[in-house]
Coordinates of C-alpha atoms in Angstrom, one line a residue:
X1466 CA -16.5 76.4 -148.0
X1467 CA -19.1 73.9 -149.2
X1468 CA -22.5 74.5 -147.4
X1469 CA -24.3 71.5 -146.0
X1470 CA -27.6 70.2 -147.4
X1471 CA -30.4 70.8 -144.9
X1472 CA -34.1 69.8 -144.6
X1473 CA -36.6 71.3 -142.2
X1474 CA -40.3 71.0 -141.7
X1475 CA -42.9 73.1 -140.0
X1476 CA -46.4 72.1 -138.9
X1477 CA -49.8 73.3 -140.1
X1478 CA -52.2 74.8 -137.6
X1479 CA -55.8 75.0 -136.5
X1480 CA -57.0 78.0 -134.4
X1481 CA -59.6 76.1 -132.4
X1482 CA -60.7 79.2 -130.4
X1483 CA -60.0 82.9 -130.8
X1484 CA -60.8 83.5 -134.4
X1485 CA -60.8 87.3 -135.1
X1486 CA -60.2 87.9 -131.3
X1487 CA -56.5 87.0 -131.8
X1488 CA -56.0 90.1 -133.8
X1489 CA -56.2 92.2 -130.6
X1490 CA -53.6 92.0 -127.8
X1491 CA -56.3 92.0 -125.1
X1492 CA -57.5 88.6 -126.3
X1493 CA -55.9 85.1 -126.9
X1494 CA -56.1 82.3 -129.4
X1495 CA -55.9 78.6 -128.7
X1496 CA -53.9 77.2 -131.6
X1497 CA -52.9 73.6 -132.2
X1498 CA -50.2 72.4 -134.5
X1499 CA -51.0 69.6 -136.9
X1500 CA -48.9 66.7 -138.1
X1501 CA -49.3 67.8 -141.7
X1502 CA -46.1 69.6 -142.5
X1503 CA -44.5 71.8 -145.1
X1504 CA -40.9 70.6 -145.9
X1505 CA -38.0 72.6 -147.4
X1506 CA -34.8 71.1 -148.5
X1507 CA -31.8 73.3 -149.4
X1508 CA -28.6 72.2 -151.1
X1509 CA -25.7 73.7 -153.0
X1510 CA -26.6 74.3 -156.7
X1511 CA -24.3 72.0 -158.7
X1512 CA -22.1 73.9 -161.2
X1513 CA -19.2 73.1 -163.6
X1514 CA -15.7 73.5 -162.1
X1515 CA -14.7 77.2 -162.1
X1516 CA -18.2 78.4 -162.8
X1517 CA -19.6 80.9 -160.2
X1518 CA -23.3 81.6 -160.2
X1519 CA -25.5 84.1 -158.3
X1520 CA -28.6 82.1 -158.8
X1521 CA -31.1 80.3 -156.5
X1522 CA -33.6 77.9 -158.0
X1523 CA -36.8 77.1 -156.0
X1524 CA -38.9 74.2 -157.0
X1525 CA -42.3 72.8 -155.9
X1526 CA -42.4 69.6 -157.8
X1527 CA -45.8 68.4 -156.7
X1528 CA -47.4 71.1 -158.9
X1529 CA -47.2 71.7 -162.6
X1530 CA -44.9 74.5 -163.9
X1531 CA -43.7 75.4 -160.4
X1532 CA -40.1 76.5 -160.6
X1533 CA -38.8 79.9 -159.9
X1534 CA -35.2 81.1 -160.7
X1535 CA -33.8 84.1 -158.8
X1536 CA -30.8 86.3 -159.2
X1537 CA -29.7 88.2 -156.1
X1538 CA -27.4 91.1 -155.3
X1539 CA -26.2 93.1 -152.4
X1540 CA -27.8 96.6 -152.5
X1541 CA -26.2 99.9 -151.6
X1542 CA -26.3 101.6 -148.2
X1543 CA -26.8 98.3 -146.3
X1544 CA -30.1 97.8 -148.0
X1545 CA -30.0 94.0 -147.8
X1546 CA -30.2 91.5 -150.6
X1547 CA -32.4 92.3 -153.6
X1548 CA -34.0 89.2 -155.2
X1549 CA -34.9 89.3 -158.9
X1550 CA -36.9 86.6 -160.6
X1551 CA -35.2 85.4 -163.8
X1552 CA -37.7 84.8 -166.6
X1553 CA -37.3 83.1 -169.9
X1554 CA -35.9 79.8 -168.8
X1555 CA -37.7 76.9 -170.5
X1556 CA -38.5 75.1 -167.2
X1557 CA -39.5 78.1 -165.1
X1558 CA -42.9 79.6 -164.5
X1559 CA -43.4 83.2 -165.5
X1560 CA -45.8 83.9 -162.6
X1561 CA -44.5 85.4 -159.3
X1562 CA -44.4 83.6 -156.0
X1563 CA -44.5 86.5 -153.5
X1564 CA -44.3 84.3 -150.4
X1565 CA -41.1 82.6 -151.6
X1566 CA -39.6 85.8 -153.1
X1567 CA -40.1 87.8 -149.9
X1568 CA -39.0 85.0 -147.5
X1569 CA -35.8 84.5 -149.7
X1570 CA -35.0 88.3 -149.7
X1571 CA -35.5 88.6 -145.9
X1572 CA -33.5 85.4 -145.1
X1573 CA -30.6 86.3 -147.3
X1574 CA -30.6 89.9 -146.0
X1575 CA -30.3 88.6 -142.5
X1576 CA -27.6 86.1 -143.5
X1577 CA -25.6 88.9 -145.0
X1578 CA -26.1 91.1 -141.9
X1579 CA -24.8 88.3 -139.6
X1580 CA -22.0 86.7 -141.6
X1581 CA -20.9 89.4 -144.1
X1582 CA -19.7 86.8 -146.5
X1583 CA -20.6 86.1 -150.1
X1584 CA -23.8 84.1 -150.5
X1585 CA -23.4 81.1 -152.8
X1586 CA -26.0 79.7 -155.2
X1587 CA -28.4 77.0 -154.0
X1588 CA -31.3 74.7 -155.0
X1589 CA -34.4 74.7 -152.8
X1590 CA -37.2 72.1 -153.0
X1591 CA -40.6 72.7 -151.3
X1592 CA -42.9 69.7 -150.5
X1593 CA -46.3 69.7 -148.8
X1594 CA -47.8 66.8 -147.0
X1595 CA -50.9 65.5 -148.9
X1596 CA -53.6 67.0 -146.7
X1597 CA -52.7 70.7 -147.3
X1598 CA -54.7 70.5 -150.5
X1599 CA -58.0 69.1 -151.5
X1600 CA -57.6 66.3 -154.0
X1601 CA -59.6 63.5 -155.6
X1602 CA -59.2 60.1 -153.9
X1603 CA -60.4 57.9 -151.1
X1604 CA -62.2 59.3 -148.1
X1605 CA -60.7 56.8 -145.8
X1606 CA -58.9 58.1 -142.8
X1607 CA -55.8 56.1 -143.4
X1608 CA -53.0 58.3 -144.6
X1609 CA -52.2 58.2 -148.3
X1610 CA -48.6 58.6 -149.5
X1611 CA -46.9 61.5 -147.6
X1612 CA -46.2 63.4 -150.9
X1613 CA -48.3 63.1 -154.1
X1614 CA -48.2 64.9 -157.4
X1615 CA -51.3 67.1 -157.3
X1616 CA -51.0 67.5 -161.1
X1617 CA -52.3 71.0 -161.3
X1618 CA -50.7 74.5 -161.3
X1619 CA -50.2 75.9 -157.8
X1620 CA -52.6 78.7 -158.5
X1621 CA -55.4 76.1 -159.2
X1622 CA -54.8 74.0 -156.1
X1623 CA -57.6 74.1 -153.4
X1624 CA -56.2 74.6 -149.9
X1625 CA -57.8 72.9 -147.0
X1626 CA -57.0 75.8 -144.6
X1627 CA -54.2 74.2 -142.5
X1628 CA -51.9 77.2 -142.6
X1629 CA -49.7 76.5 -145.6
X1630 CA -48.4 80.0 -146.1
X1631 CA -47.1 80.4 -142.5
X1632 CA -45.6 76.9 -142.4
X1633 CA -43.9 77.6 -145.8
X1634 CA -42.4 80.9 -144.8
X1635 CA -41.2 79.4 -141.5
X1636 CA -39.7 76.2 -142.9
X1637 CA -38.2 78.1 -145.8
X1638 CA -36.6 80.7 -143.6
X1639 CA -35.3 78.1 -141.2
X1640 CA -33.8 76.0 -144.0
X1641 CA -32.1 79.0 -145.7
X1642 CA -30.6 80.2 -142.4
X1643 CA -29.4 76.8 -141.4
X1644 CA -27.8 76.2 -144.9
X1645 CA -25.9 79.5 -145.0
X1646 CA -25.0 80.2 -141.4
X1647 CA -22.6 78.3 -139.2
X1648 CA -23.7 77.2 -135.7
X1649 CA -21.4 79.8 -134.3
X1650 CA -23.7 82.3 -135.9
X1651 CA -27.1 80.7 -135.3
X1652 CA -28.0 77.7 -133.2
X1653 CA -31.5 76.9 -134.4
X1654 CA -32.3 74.3 -131.8
X1655 CA -31.8 76.7 -128.9
X1656 CA -34.2 79.2 -127.3
X1657 CA -32.4 82.2 -128.7
X1658 CA -32.2 80.6 -132.2
X1659 CA -35.9 79.7 -132.2
X1660 CA -36.8 83.3 -131.1
X1661 CA -34.7 84.8 -133.9
X1662 CA -36.3 82.4 -136.4
X1663 CA -39.8 83.4 -135.1
X1664 CA -39.1 87.1 -135.4
X1665 CA -37.6 86.8 -138.9
X1666 CA -40.5 84.6 -140.2
X1667 CA -43.1 86.9 -138.7
X1668 CA -41.4 89.9 -140.5
X1669 CA -41.2 88.1 -143.8
X1670 CA -44.7 86.7 -143.6
X1671 CA -46.2 90.1 -142.8
X1672 CA -44.2 91.7 -145.6
X1673 CA -45.4 89.1 -148.1
X1674 CA -49.0 89.6 -147.1
X1675 CA -48.8 93.3 -147.1
X1676 CA -50.1 93.7 -143.6
X1677 CA -49.1 93.0 -140.0
X1678 CA -51.3 90.0 -139.0
X1679 CA -51.7 88.5 -135.6
X1680 CA -48.9 86.0 -136.1
X1681 CA -50.6 83.0 -134.4
X1682 CA -49.9 80.8 -137.5
X1683 CA -46.2 81.6 -137.6
X1684 CA -46.0 81.1 -133.8
X1685 CA -47.5 77.6 -134.2
X1686 CA -45.2 76.8 -137.1
X1687 CA -42.2 77.6 -135.0
X1688 CA -43.3 76.4 -131.5
X1689 CA -46.2 74.0 -132.1
X1690 CA -49.4 74.0 -130.1
X1691 CA -49.9 77.0 -127.7
X1692 CA -52.1 79.6 -126.2
X1693 CA -51.1 82.7 -128.1
X1694 CA -51.3 86.5 -127.4
X1695 CA -50.2 88.6 -130.3
X1696 CA -47.2 91.0 -130.5
X1697 CA -47.7 94.7 -130.8
X1698 CA -47.8 95.6 -134.5
X1699 CA -45.4 98.6 -133.9
X1700 CA -42.6 96.0 -133.5
X1701 CA -42.5 95.6 -137.3
X1702 CA -43.4 99.1 -138.4
X1703 CA -39.9 100.4 -138.7
X1704 CA -38.4 97.6 -140.8
X1705 CA -39.1 99.2 -144.1
X1706 CA -38.5 97.6 -147.5
X1707 CA -35.7 95.6 -148.9
X1708 CA -33.3 98.0 -150.6
X1709 CA -34.1 101.0 -148.5
X1710 CA -31.0 102.5 -146.7
X1711 CA -29.9 100.4 -143.6
X1712 CA -32.7 97.8 -144.2
X1713 CA -30.2 95.1 -143.1
X1714 CA -29.5 96.9 -139.8
X1715 CA -33.1 97.4 -139.0
X1716 CA -34.0 93.8 -139.9
X1717 CA -31.1 92.5 -137.7
X1718 CA -32.3 94.6 -134.8
X1719 CA -35.9 93.3 -135.1
X1720 CA -34.8 89.7 -135.5
X1721 CA -32.4 89.9 -132.5
X1722 CA -34.8 92.0 -130.5
X1723 CA -32.1 94.5 -129.7
X1724 CA -34.1 97.7 -130.0
X1725 CA -35.1 98.6 -126.5
X1726 CA -37.8 101.0 -127.7
X1727 CA -39.7 98.3 -129.6
X1728 CA -39.5 94.9 -128.0
X1729 CA -41.3 91.7 -129.0
X1730 CA -44.1 91.2 -126.5
X1731 CA -46.1 88.2 -127.8
X1732 CA -47.0 85.5 -125.2
X1733 CA -46.7 81.8 -126.1
X1734 CA -47.8 79.3 -123.5
X1735 CA -47.3 75.7 -124.7
X1736 CA -48.6 74.2 -121.4
X1737 CA -52.1 75.7 -122.0
X1738 CA -52.7 73.8 -125.3
X1739 CA -53.5 70.2 -124.6
X1740 CA -55.8 67.5 -125.9
X1741 CA -57.0 64.9 -123.3
X1742 CA -56.0 61.3 -123.5
X1743 CA -58.8 59.5 -125.5
X1744 CA -59.6 62.4 -127.6
X1745 CA -58.4 63.3 -131.1
X1746 CA -58.5 66.7 -132.8
X1747 CA -59.4 65.8 -136.4
X1748 CA -60.0 67.9 -139.5
X1749 CA -62.7 67.4 -142.1
X1750 CA -62.2 68.9 -145.6
X1751 CA -65.1 70.4 -147.4
X1752 CA -63.2 71.2 -150.7
X1753 CA -64.5 74.8 -150.7
X1754 CA -61.9 77.2 -149.2
X1755 CA -62.5 80.8 -148.4
X1756 CA -60.6 84.1 -148.4
X1757 CA -59.9 84.9 -144.8
X1758 CA -58.3 88.3 -145.5
X1759 CA -61.5 89.8 -147.0
X1760 CA -63.6 88.3 -144.2
X1761 CA -61.4 89.8 -141.5
X1762 CA -61.7 93.2 -143.1
X1763 CA -65.5 93.0 -142.9
X1764 CA -65.5 91.8 -139.3
X1765 CA -63.2 94.6 -138.2
X1766 CA -65.3 97.1 -140.1
X1767 CA -68.4 96.0 -138.1
X1768 CA -66.4 96.2 -134.9
X1769 CA -65.4 99.8 -135.7
X1770 CA -69.0 100.8 -136.5
X1771 CA -70.3 99.1 -133.3
X1772 CA -67.6 99.3 -130.7
X1773 CA -69.7 98.8 -127.6
X1774 CA -71.7 95.9 -129.1
X1775 CA -68.5 94.3 -130.4
X1776 CA -66.6 94.7 -127.2
X1777 CA -69.4 93.0 -125.2
X1778 CA -69.6 90.1 -127.7
X1779 CA -65.8 89.7 -127.9
X1780 CA -65.5 89.7 -124.1
X1781 CA -68.1 86.9 -123.9
X1782 CA -66.3 85.0 -126.6
X1783 CA -63.0 85.4 -124.8
X1784 CA -64.5 84.0 -121.6
X1785 CA -65.8 81.0 -123.6
X1786 CA -62.4 80.4 -125.2
X1787 CA -60.7 80.5 -121.7
X1788 CA -63.3 78.1 -120.4
X1789 CA -62.5 75.8 -123.3
X1790 CA -58.7 75.8 -122.6
X1791 CA -59.3 75.2 -118.9
X1792 CA -61.7 72.3 -119.5
X1793 CA -59.3 70.6 -121.9
X1794 CA -56.6 71.0 -119.2
X1795 CA -58.8 69.6 -116.5
X1796 CA -59.7 66.6 -118.6
X1797 CA -56.0 66.0 -119.3
X1798 CA -55.0 65.6 -115.6
X1799 CA -54.1 62.0 -115.2
X1800 CA -57.3 60.0 -115.9
X1801 CA -59.2 58.5 -118.8
X1802 CA -62.5 60.4 -119.0
X1803 CA -65.9 58.7 -119.5
X1804 CA -68.4 60.0 -122.1
X1805 CA -70.2 61.8 -119.3
X1806 CA -67.1 63.7 -118.4
X1807 CA -67.2 65.4 -121.8
X1808 CA -70.6 67.0 -121.3
X1809 CA -69.2 70.3 -120.0
X1810 CA -66.7 70.4 -122.8
X1811 CA -69.5 69.9 -125.4
X1812 CA -71.6 72.6 -123.8
X1813 CA -68.7 75.1 -123.9
X1814 CA -68.2 74.4 -127.6
X1815 CA -71.9 74.8 -128.4
X1816 CA -71.8 78.2 -126.5
X1817 CA -68.8 79.4 -128.5
X1818 CA -70.5 78.3 -131.8
X1819 CA -73.6 80.3 -130.8
X1820 CA -71.6 83.4 -130.2
X1821 CA -69.7 83.0 -133.4
X1822 CA -73.0 82.7 -135.4
X1823 CA -74.2 85.9 -133.6
X1824 CA -71.0 87.7 -134.7
X1825 CA -71.4 86.2 -138.2
X1826 CA -74.9 87.6 -138.5
X1827 CA -74.1 91.0 -137.1
X1828 CA -71.0 91.5 -139.3
X1829 CA -72.7 89.8 -142.3
X1830 CA -69.8 87.5 -142.8
X1831 CA -70.2 83.7 -143.3
X1832 CA -68.0 82.7 -140.3
X1833 CA -70.1 79.6 -139.7
X1834 CA -72.1 79.3 -143.0
X1835 CA -75.4 77.3 -143.0
X1836 CA -73.8 74.4 -144.9
X1837 CA -71.1 74.2 -142.3
X1838 CA -73.6 74.3 -139.5
X1839 CA -75.4 71.4 -141.0
X1840 CA -72.2 69.4 -141.3
X1841 CA -71.1 70.2 -137.8
X1842 CA -74.5 69.3 -136.4
X1843 CA -74.6 66.0 -138.3
X1844 CA -71.1 65.1 -137.0
X1845 CA -72.0 66.0 -133.4
X1846 CA -75.0 63.7 -133.4
X1847 CA -72.7 60.8 -133.6
X1848 CA -72.0 59.3 -130.1
X1849 CA -68.4 60.1 -129.2
X1850 CA -68.1 63.3 -131.3
X1851 CA -67.7 65.8 -128.4
X1852 CA -68.0 68.9 -130.6
X1853 CA -66.6 70.9 -133.5
X1854 CA -66.1 74.3 -134.9
X1855 CA -65.3 76.1 -138.1
X1856 CA -61.9 77.2 -136.9
X1857 CA -59.9 80.4 -137.3
X1858 CA -61.6 83.0 -139.6
X1859 CA -64.3 80.5 -140.4
X1860 CA -65.9 80.2 -143.8
X1861 CA -65.5 77.1 -146.0
X1862 CA -62.2 75.8 -144.8
X1863 CA -61.9 72.4 -143.1
X1864 CA -63.9 72.0 -139.9
X1865 CA -62.2 70.9 -136.6
X1866 CA -63.7 68.1 -134.5
X1867 CA -62.9 66.8 -131.1
X1868 CA -63.6 63.0 -131.3
X1869 CA -63.3 60.1 -128.9
X1870 CA -61.1 57.4 -130.3
X1871 CA -63.8 54.8 -130.6
X1872 CA -66.1 57.2 -132.6
X1873 CA -63.8 57.6 -135.6
X1874 CA -65.3 54.7 -137.6
X1875 CA -68.9 55.9 -137.3
X1876 CA -67.7 59.5 -138.2
X1877 CA -66.0 58.1 -141.2
X1878 CA -69.1 56.2 -142.3
X1879 CA -71.2 59.4 -142.1
X1880 CA -68.7 61.4 -144.1
X1881 CA -68.4 58.8 -146.8
X1882 CA -72.0 59.3 -147.7
X1883 CA -72.6 62.9 -146.7
X1884 CA -74.4 65.2 -149.0
X1885 CA -75.3 68.9 -148.4
X1886 CA -79.0 69.3 -147.5
X1887 CA -78.8 73.1 -147.5
X1888 CA -77.6 75.6 -150.0
X1889 CA -75.7 78.5 -148.5
X1890 CA -77.1 82.0 -148.8
X1891 CA -74.0 82.9 -150.8
X1892 CA -74.7 80.1 -153.3
X1893 CA -71.7 78.2 -152.1
X1894 CA -72.0 74.4 -152.1
X1895 CA -69.8 72.0 -150.1
X1896 CA -67.9 69.6 -152.4
X1897 CA -66.9 66.1 -151.5
X1898 CA -66.4 65.7 -147.7
X1899 CA -63.5 63.8 -146.4
X1900 CA -61.7 63.2 -143.1
X1901 CA -58.2 64.4 -143.4
X1902 CA -55.5 62.1 -142.2
X1903 CA -54.2 64.7 -139.7
X1904 CA -54.4 65.3 -136.0
X1905 CA -52.9 67.5 -133.3
X1906 CA -49.2 67.7 -132.8
X1907 CA -47.4 69.5 -130.0
X1908 CA -44.1 69.9 -131.8
X1909 CA -43.2 72.8 -133.9
X1910 CA -40.2 73.1 -136.3
X1911 CA -38.2 69.9 -136.9
X1912 CA -34.9 69.0 -138.6
X1913 CA -35.5 66.3 -141.1
X1914 CA -33.3 63.8 -143.0
X1915 CA -32.6 64.5 -146.6
X1916 CA -33.2 60.9 -147.6
X1917 CA -37.0 61.4 -147.0
X1918 CA -37.1 63.6 -150.1
X1919 CA -34.8 61.6 -152.5
X1920 CA -37.6 60.8 -155.0
X1921 CA -38.4 64.5 -155.4
X1922 CA -34.9 66.0 -155.7
X1923 CA -33.8 67.4 -159.1

């Protein structure tokens, strides 16, 4: 039976409040989806009549030398599908793409566990909306072409910090499942189908990263904007590795949440994540991304050394984050706010920033570096810019700003001419500053039309 071509996209994210706190189940994170998306298209791999291949080709044509060819086979003792990178082909990169390789192995293993039929070959194309990566060009807020050729190897691309890895794993997993499984086996656009996708994408993303993270980024990629409380890490501890005996059975139980002794317990509240009418959540790229994994380890090490001090600070931060969510909800209830109405919202954001800088100093981690403080303060001096933060784990990723509609031109003018007045203690310097052409989006995963990607297909 010929499998249908499918195309699916997943949004990026910004963790507006709850950075680091979201790692613990006693805290929450306020995460917004963004209208910058990662897109994955899957189609049957064309072959000559009578030729049967066990090969899957994955391409990311916006980058140089970004093609990966995989062989795959069913392992013994229900160990799932082992995926092996095929090297030596003239068009394929020799480097490994662990995210893609792991997501493919997990998705195919689940497909086999559900369907039990032979998995055919396929061609997979990955595309990223322009704002996922820093790139030369205009600083105008108007959106450039949706997809551009970044003209660099993937390893040399500068991410803007919009959550590309979680969006990629989620869209990739959803597209593979939808391509290989019938609707009798998986209805993706149903509550149960979305839950199964969420659980499988979380498992694959954690396996690819080598750790069980909070999962807020995958939750946003699946469900869109939400107030998120993480799942218990023990849910994924028993999955094991691809190829281990009964991996398929354990993975299927985790994905379908059928193990009564280890249930998924995350909380996702979409109604709590709102942006009031008249405000935009905008992102400003500073072309100097940071490594959030290393920063998180340092913050958690400080928390372990100073449990009482950390608990008090985190409890105060959690209250500030809850105040922020409540104030955004209050301002969203049926009327257009005046500038004076945003005073309390601005004060809450300033309080959160002060607490973040306190944690940054105590943990000796640049969560809000000096150069980012200068940039945020400069933006917030513009009338109509309500407030801003270095979101998520902080560092030198894109900053997030809450801006009244009419203030966007003045903000754009500032950023067009912005230069760093301060050199960070680490020696880091902000590069060219630009307002990204993205804003908040409530929707999560979306089915797309294949025609959108015609110019990028092999």
